[in-house]
mmCIF file of C-alpha atoms in Angstrom:
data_model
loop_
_atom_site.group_PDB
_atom_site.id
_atom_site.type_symbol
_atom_site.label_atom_id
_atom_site.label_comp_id
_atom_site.label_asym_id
_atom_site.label_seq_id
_atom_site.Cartn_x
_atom_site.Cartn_y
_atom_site.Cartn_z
ATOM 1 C CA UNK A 2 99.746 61.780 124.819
ATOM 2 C CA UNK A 3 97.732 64.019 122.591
ATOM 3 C CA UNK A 4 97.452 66.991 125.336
ATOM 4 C CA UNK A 5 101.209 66.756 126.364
ATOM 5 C CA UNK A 6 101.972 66.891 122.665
ATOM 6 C CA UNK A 7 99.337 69.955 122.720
ATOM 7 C CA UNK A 8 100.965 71.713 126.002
ATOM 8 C CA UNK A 9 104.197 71.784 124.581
ATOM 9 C CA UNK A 10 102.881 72.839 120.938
ATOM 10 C CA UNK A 11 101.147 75.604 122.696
ATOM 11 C CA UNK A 12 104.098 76.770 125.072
ATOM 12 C CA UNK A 13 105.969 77.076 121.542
ATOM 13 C CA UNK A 14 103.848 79.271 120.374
ATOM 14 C CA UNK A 15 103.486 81.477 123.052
ATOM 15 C CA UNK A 16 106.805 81.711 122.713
ATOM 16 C CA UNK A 17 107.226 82.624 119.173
ATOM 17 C CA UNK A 18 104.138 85.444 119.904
ATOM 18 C CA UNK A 19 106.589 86.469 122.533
ATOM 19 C CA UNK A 20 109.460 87.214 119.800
ATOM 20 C CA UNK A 21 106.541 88.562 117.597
ATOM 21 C CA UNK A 22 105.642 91.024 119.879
ATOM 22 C CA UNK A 23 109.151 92.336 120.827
ATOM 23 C CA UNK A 24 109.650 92.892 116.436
ATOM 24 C CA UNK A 25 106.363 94.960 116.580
ATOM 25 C CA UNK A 26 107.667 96.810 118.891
ATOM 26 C CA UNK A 27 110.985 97.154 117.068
ATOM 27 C CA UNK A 28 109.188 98.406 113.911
ATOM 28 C CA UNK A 29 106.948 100.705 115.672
ATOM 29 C CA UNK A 30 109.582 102.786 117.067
ATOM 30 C CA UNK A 31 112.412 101.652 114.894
ATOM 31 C CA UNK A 32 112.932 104.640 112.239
ATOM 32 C CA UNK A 33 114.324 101.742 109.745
ATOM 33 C CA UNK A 34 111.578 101.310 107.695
ATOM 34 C CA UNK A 35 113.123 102.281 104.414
ATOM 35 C CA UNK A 36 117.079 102.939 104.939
ATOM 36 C CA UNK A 37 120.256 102.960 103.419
ATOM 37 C CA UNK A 38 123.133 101.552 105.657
ATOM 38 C CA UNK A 39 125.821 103.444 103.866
ATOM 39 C CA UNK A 40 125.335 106.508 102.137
ATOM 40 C CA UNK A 41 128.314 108.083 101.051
ATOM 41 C CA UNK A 42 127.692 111.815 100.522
ATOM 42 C CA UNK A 43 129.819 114.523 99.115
ATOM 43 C CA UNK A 44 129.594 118.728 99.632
ATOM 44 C CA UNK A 45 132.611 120.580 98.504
ATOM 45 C CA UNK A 46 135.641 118.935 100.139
ATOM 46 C CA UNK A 47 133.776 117.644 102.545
ATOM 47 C CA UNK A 48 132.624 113.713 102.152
ATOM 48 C CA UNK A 49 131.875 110.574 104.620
ATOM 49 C CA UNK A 50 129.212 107.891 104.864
ATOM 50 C CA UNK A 51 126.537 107.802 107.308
ATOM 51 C CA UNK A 52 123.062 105.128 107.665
ATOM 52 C CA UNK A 53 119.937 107.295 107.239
ATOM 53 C CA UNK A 54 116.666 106.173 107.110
ATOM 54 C CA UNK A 55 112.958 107.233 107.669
ATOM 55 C CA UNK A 56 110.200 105.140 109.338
ATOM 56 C CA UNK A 57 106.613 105.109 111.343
ATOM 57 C CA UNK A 58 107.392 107.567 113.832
ATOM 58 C CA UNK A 59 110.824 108.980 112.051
ATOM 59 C CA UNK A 60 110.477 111.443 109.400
ATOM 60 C CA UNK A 61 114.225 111.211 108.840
ATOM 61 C CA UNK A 62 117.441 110.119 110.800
ATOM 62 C CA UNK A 63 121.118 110.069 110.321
ATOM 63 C CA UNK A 64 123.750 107.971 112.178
ATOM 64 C CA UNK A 65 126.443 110.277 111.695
ATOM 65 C CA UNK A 66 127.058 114.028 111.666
ATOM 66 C CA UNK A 67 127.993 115.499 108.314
ATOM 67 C CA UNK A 68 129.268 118.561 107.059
ATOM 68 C CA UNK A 69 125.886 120.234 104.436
ATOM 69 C CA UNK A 70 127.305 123.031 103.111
ATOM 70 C CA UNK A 71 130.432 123.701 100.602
ATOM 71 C CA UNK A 72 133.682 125.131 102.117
ATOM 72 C CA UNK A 73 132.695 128.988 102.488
ATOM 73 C CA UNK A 74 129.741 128.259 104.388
ATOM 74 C CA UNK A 75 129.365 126.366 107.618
ATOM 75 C CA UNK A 76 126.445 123.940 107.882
ATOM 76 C CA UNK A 77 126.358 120.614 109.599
ATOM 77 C CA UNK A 78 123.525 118.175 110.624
ATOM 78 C CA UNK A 79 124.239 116.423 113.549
ATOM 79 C CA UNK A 80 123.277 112.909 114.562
ATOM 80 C CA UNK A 81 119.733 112.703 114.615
ATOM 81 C CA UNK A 82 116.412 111.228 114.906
ATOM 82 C CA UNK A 83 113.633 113.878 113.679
ATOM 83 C CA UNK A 84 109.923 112.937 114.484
ATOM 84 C CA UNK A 85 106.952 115.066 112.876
ATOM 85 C CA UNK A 86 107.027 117.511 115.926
ATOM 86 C CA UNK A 87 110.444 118.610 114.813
ATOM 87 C CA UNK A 88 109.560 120.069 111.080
ATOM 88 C CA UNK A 89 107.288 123.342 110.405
ATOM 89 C CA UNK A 90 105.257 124.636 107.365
ATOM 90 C CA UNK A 91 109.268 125.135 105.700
ATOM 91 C CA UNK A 92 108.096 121.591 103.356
ATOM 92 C CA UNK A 93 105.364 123.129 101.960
ATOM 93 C CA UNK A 94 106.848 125.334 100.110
ATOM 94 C CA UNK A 95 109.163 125.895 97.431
ATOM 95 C CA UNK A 96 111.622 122.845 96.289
ATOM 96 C CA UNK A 97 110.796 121.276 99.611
ATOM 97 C CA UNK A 98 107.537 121.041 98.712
ATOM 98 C CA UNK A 99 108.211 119.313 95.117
ATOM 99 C CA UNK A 100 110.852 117.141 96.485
ATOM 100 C CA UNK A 101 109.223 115.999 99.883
ATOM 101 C CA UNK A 102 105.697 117.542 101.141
ATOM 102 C CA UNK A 103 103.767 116.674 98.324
ATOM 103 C CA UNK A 104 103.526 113.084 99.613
ATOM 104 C CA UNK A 105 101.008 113.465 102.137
ATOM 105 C CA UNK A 106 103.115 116.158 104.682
ATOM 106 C CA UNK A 107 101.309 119.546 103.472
ATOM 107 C CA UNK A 108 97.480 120.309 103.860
ATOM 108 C CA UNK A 109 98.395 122.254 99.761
ATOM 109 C CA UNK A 110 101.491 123.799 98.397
ATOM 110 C CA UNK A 111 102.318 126.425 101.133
ATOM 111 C CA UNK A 112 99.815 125.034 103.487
ATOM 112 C CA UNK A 113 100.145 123.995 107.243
ATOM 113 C CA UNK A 114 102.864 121.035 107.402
ATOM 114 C CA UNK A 115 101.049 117.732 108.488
ATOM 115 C CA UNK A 116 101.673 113.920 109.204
ATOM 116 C CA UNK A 117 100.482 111.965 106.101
ATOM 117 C CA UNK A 118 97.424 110.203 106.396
ATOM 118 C CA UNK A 119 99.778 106.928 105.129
ATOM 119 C CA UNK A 120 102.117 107.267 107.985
ATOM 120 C CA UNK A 121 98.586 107.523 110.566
ATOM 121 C CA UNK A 122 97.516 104.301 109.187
ATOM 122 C CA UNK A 123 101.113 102.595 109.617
ATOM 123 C CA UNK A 124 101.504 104.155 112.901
ATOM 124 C CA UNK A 125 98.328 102.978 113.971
ATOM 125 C CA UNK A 126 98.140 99.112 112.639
ATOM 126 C CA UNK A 127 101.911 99.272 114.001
ATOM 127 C CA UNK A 128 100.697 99.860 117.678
ATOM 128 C CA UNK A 129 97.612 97.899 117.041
ATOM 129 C CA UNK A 130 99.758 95.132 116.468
ATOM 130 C CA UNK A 131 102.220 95.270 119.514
ATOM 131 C CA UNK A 132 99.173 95.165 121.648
ATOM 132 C CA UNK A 133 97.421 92.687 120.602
ATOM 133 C CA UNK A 134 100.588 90.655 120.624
ATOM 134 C CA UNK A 135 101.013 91.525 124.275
ATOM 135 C CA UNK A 136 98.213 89.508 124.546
ATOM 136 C CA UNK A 137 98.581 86.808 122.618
ATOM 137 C CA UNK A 138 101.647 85.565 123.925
ATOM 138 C CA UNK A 139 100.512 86.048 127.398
ATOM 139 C CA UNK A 140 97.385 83.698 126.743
ATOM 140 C CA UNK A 141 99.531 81.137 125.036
ATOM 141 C CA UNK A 142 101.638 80.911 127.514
ATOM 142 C CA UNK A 143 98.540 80.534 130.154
ATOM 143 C CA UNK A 144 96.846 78.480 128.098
ATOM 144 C CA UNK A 145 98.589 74.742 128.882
ATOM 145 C CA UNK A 146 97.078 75.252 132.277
ATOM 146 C CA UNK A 147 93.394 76.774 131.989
ATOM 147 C CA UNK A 148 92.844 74.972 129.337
ATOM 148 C CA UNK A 149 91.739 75.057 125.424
ATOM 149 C CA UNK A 150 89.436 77.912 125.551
ATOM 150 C CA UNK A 151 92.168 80.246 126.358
ATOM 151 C CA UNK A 152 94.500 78.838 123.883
ATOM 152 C CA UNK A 153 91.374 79.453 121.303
ATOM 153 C CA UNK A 154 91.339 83.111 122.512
ATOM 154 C CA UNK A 155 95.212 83.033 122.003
ATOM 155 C CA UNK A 156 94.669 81.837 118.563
ATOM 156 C CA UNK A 157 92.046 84.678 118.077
ATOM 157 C CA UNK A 158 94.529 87.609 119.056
ATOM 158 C CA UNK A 159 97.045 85.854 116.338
ATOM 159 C CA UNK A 160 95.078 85.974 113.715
ATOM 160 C CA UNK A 161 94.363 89.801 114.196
ATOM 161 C CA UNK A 162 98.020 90.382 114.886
ATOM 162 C CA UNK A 163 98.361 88.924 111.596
ATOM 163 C CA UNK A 164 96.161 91.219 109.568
ATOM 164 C CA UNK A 165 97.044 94.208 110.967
ATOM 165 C CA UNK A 166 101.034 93.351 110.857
ATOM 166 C CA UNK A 167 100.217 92.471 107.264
ATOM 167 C CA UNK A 168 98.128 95.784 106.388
ATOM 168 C CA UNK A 169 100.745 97.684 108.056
ATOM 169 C CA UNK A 170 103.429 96.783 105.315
ATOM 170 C CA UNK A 171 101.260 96.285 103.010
ATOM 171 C CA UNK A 172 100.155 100.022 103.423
ATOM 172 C CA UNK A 173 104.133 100.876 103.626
ATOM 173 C CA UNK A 174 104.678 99.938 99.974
ATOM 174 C CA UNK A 175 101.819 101.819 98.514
ATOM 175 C CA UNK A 176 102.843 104.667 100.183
ATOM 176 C CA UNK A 177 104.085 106.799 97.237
ATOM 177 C CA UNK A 178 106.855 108.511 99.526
ATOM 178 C CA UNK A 179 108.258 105.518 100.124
ATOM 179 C CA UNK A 180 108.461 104.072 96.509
ATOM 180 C CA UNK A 181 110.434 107.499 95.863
ATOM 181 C CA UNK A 182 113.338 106.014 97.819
ATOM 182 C CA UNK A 183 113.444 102.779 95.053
ATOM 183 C CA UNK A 184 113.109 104.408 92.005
ATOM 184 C CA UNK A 185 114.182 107.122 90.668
ATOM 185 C CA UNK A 186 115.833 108.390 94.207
ATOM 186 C CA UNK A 187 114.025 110.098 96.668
ATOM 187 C CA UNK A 188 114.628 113.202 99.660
ATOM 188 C CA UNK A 189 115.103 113.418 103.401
ATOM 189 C CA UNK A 190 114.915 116.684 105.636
ATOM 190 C CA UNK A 191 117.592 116.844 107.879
ATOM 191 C CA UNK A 192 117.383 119.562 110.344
ATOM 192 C CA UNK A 193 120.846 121.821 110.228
ATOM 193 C CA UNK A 194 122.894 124.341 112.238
ATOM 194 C CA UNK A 195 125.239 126.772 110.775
ATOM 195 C CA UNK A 196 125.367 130.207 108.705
ATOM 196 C CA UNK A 197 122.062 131.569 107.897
ATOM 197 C CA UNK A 198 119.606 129.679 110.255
ATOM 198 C CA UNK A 199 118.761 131.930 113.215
ATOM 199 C CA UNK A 200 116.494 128.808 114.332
ATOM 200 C CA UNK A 201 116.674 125.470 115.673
ATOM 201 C CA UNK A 202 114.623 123.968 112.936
ATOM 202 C CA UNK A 203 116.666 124.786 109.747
ATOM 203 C CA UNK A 204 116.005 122.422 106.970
ATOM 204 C CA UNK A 205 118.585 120.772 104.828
ATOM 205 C CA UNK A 206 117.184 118.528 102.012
ATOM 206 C CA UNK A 207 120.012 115.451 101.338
ATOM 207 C CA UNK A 208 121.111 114.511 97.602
ATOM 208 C CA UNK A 209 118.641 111.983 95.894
ATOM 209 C CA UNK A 210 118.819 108.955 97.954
ATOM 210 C CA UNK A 211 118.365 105.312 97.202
ATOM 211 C CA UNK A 212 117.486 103.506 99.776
ATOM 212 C CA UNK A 213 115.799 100.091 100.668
ATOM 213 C CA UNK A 214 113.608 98.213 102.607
ATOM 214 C CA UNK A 215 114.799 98.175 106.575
ATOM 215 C CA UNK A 216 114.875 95.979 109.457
ATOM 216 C CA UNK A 217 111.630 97.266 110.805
ATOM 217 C CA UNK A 218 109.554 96.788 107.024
ATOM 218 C CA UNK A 219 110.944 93.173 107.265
ATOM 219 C CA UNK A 220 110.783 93.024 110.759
ATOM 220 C CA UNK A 221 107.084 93.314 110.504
ATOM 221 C CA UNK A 222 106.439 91.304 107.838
ATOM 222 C CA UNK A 223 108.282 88.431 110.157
ATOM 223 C CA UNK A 224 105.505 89.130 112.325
ATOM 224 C CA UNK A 225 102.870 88.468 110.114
ATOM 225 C CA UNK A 226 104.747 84.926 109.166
ATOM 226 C CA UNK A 227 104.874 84.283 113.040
ATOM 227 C CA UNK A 228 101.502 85.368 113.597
ATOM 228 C CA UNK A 229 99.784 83.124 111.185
ATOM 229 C CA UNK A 230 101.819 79.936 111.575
ATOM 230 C CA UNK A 231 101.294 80.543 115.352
ATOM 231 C CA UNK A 232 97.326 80.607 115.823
ATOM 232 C CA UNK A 233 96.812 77.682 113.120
ATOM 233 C CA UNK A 234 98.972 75.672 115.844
ATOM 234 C CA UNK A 235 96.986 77.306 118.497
ATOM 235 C CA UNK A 236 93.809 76.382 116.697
ATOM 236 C CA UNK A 237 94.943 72.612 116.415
ATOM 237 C CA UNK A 238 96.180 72.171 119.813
ATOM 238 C CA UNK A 239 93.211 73.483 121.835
ATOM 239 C CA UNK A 240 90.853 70.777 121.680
ATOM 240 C CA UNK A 241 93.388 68.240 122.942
ATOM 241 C CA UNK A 242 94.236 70.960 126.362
ATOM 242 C CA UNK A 243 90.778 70.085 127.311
ATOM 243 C CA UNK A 244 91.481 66.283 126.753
ATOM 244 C CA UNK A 245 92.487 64.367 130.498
ATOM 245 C CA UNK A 246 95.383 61.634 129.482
ATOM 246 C CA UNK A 247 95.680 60.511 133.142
ATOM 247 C CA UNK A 248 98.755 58.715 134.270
ATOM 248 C CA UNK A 249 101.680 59.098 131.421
ATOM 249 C CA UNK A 250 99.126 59.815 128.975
ATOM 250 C CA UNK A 251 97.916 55.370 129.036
ATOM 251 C CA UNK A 252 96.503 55.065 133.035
ATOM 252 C CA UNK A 253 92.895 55.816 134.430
ATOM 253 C CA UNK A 254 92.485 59.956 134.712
ATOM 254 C CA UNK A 255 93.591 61.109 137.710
ATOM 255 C CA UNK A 256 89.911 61.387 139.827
ATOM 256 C CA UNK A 257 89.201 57.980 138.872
ATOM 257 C CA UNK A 258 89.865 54.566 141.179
ATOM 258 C CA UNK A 259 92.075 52.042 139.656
ATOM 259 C CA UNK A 260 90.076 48.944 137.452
ATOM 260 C CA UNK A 261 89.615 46.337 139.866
ATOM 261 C CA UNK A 262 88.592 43.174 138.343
ATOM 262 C CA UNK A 263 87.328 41.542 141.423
ATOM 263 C CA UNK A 264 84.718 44.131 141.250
ATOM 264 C CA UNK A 265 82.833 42.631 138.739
ATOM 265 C CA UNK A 266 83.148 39.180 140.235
ATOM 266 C CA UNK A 267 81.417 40.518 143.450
ATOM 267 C CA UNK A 268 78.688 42.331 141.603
ATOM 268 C CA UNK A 269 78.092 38.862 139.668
ATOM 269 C CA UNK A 270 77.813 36.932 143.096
#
């Protein structure tokens, strides 16, 4: 009974790795790290509400288009999802440097615009972690029928999936950018169009913004929960794969002949 009770413990897991892995993957490319689901803004007579946020891969994002500028000039920022590739050296100087490329985004004060070395390390242990969840799941769900040494490598990849998920937040709220948004406010670029940009990568910098933790930060701390709770069960269960219950878990394994009594009578004649 003790390896059925193990093959479906193990199944289970693989299939909470399984959800694991598709919320890594949701925080990797999700720009919802830190967001704010309603931000009412206000330029001239313009006003509306929009969700913006800013995550791994996102440097800023806006479900909405919204008027920037006041009523004698036009300016609007469209819908958008802005990665790094989408902003120049404009951050690093000026306002937009005090406001938002001084956390990590400018090589100095009118220097070469960069992706902070914070944002690297999330990136990375983000990706890092949807792998190795790839795997995990995969060799929990194998597991019930190689046997307990896979389920021990299973166990193995959860573990790791549950450090790096857990340095990757971890890393998120030490990231001074970040804490910007909590207290006292902080800034997003938003790239514009309208009366005095001759380019396509105008920057507009939005009103201080509060904003809070998103789907993908907790998303990925879920993943750490699931991770952990996951490979201890994996851990428990794999010594009892290897075990052979036989017949309903309570009969003679299945290579082995039926007990005959009579056997021993004969041996004794």
């Amino acid at each position: 009974m003790r390896r059925e009770t193990s093959m479906k413990s193990t199944r289970g897991s693989g299939g909470c790795l399984c959800a694991a892995f598709v919320l890594a993957l949701f925080a990797t490319v999700s720009p919802y790290w830190v967001y704010r689901y309603s931000w009412n803004y206000t330029y001239g007579y313009y006003s509306g509400s929009s969700t913006v946020a800013t995550g791994s891969f996102v440097v800023s994002s806006s479900s909405n288009a919204w008027q920037c500028g006041y009523v004698f000039g036009y300016c609007q920022v469209q819908s958008q999802w802005n990665h790094f590739s989408d902003f120049n050296n404009t951050l690093c100087k000026g306002d937009f440097y005090e406001m938002v490329g001084q956390y990590g985004f400018c090589s100095e004060e009118g220097g070469e615009f960069k992706t902070p070395a914070k944002v690297k390390q999330i990136q990375a242990l983000s990706i890092a972690t949807t792998v190795i969840l790839s795997v995990a799941f995969v060799l929990a769900l194998q597991a019930p029928i190689v046997g307990g040494k896979l389920a021990y490598a299973a166990a193995f990849f959860s573990i790791i999936a549950a450090a790096t998920s857990c340095a990757a937040f971890s890393v998120a709220t030490s990231y001074d950018y970040y804490k910007t948004f909590h207290s006292p406010g902080g800034y997003l670029p938003f790239v514009y169009t309208g009366t005095g940009c001759p380019t396509d990568t105008c920057i507009f910098l939005s009103d201080r913004l509060y904003m809070y933790w998103g789907p993908a930060f907790w998303s990925m701390v879920t993943v750490f929960i699931i991770s952990f709770l996951a490979s201890l069960s994996l851990f428990a269960g794999a010594n009892a794969l290897d075990e052979d219950d036989g017949h309903y878990g309570g009969g003679p394994a299945f290579n082995e002949p039926p007990f005959d009594p009579l056997d021993d009578q004969i041996k004794l004649a």
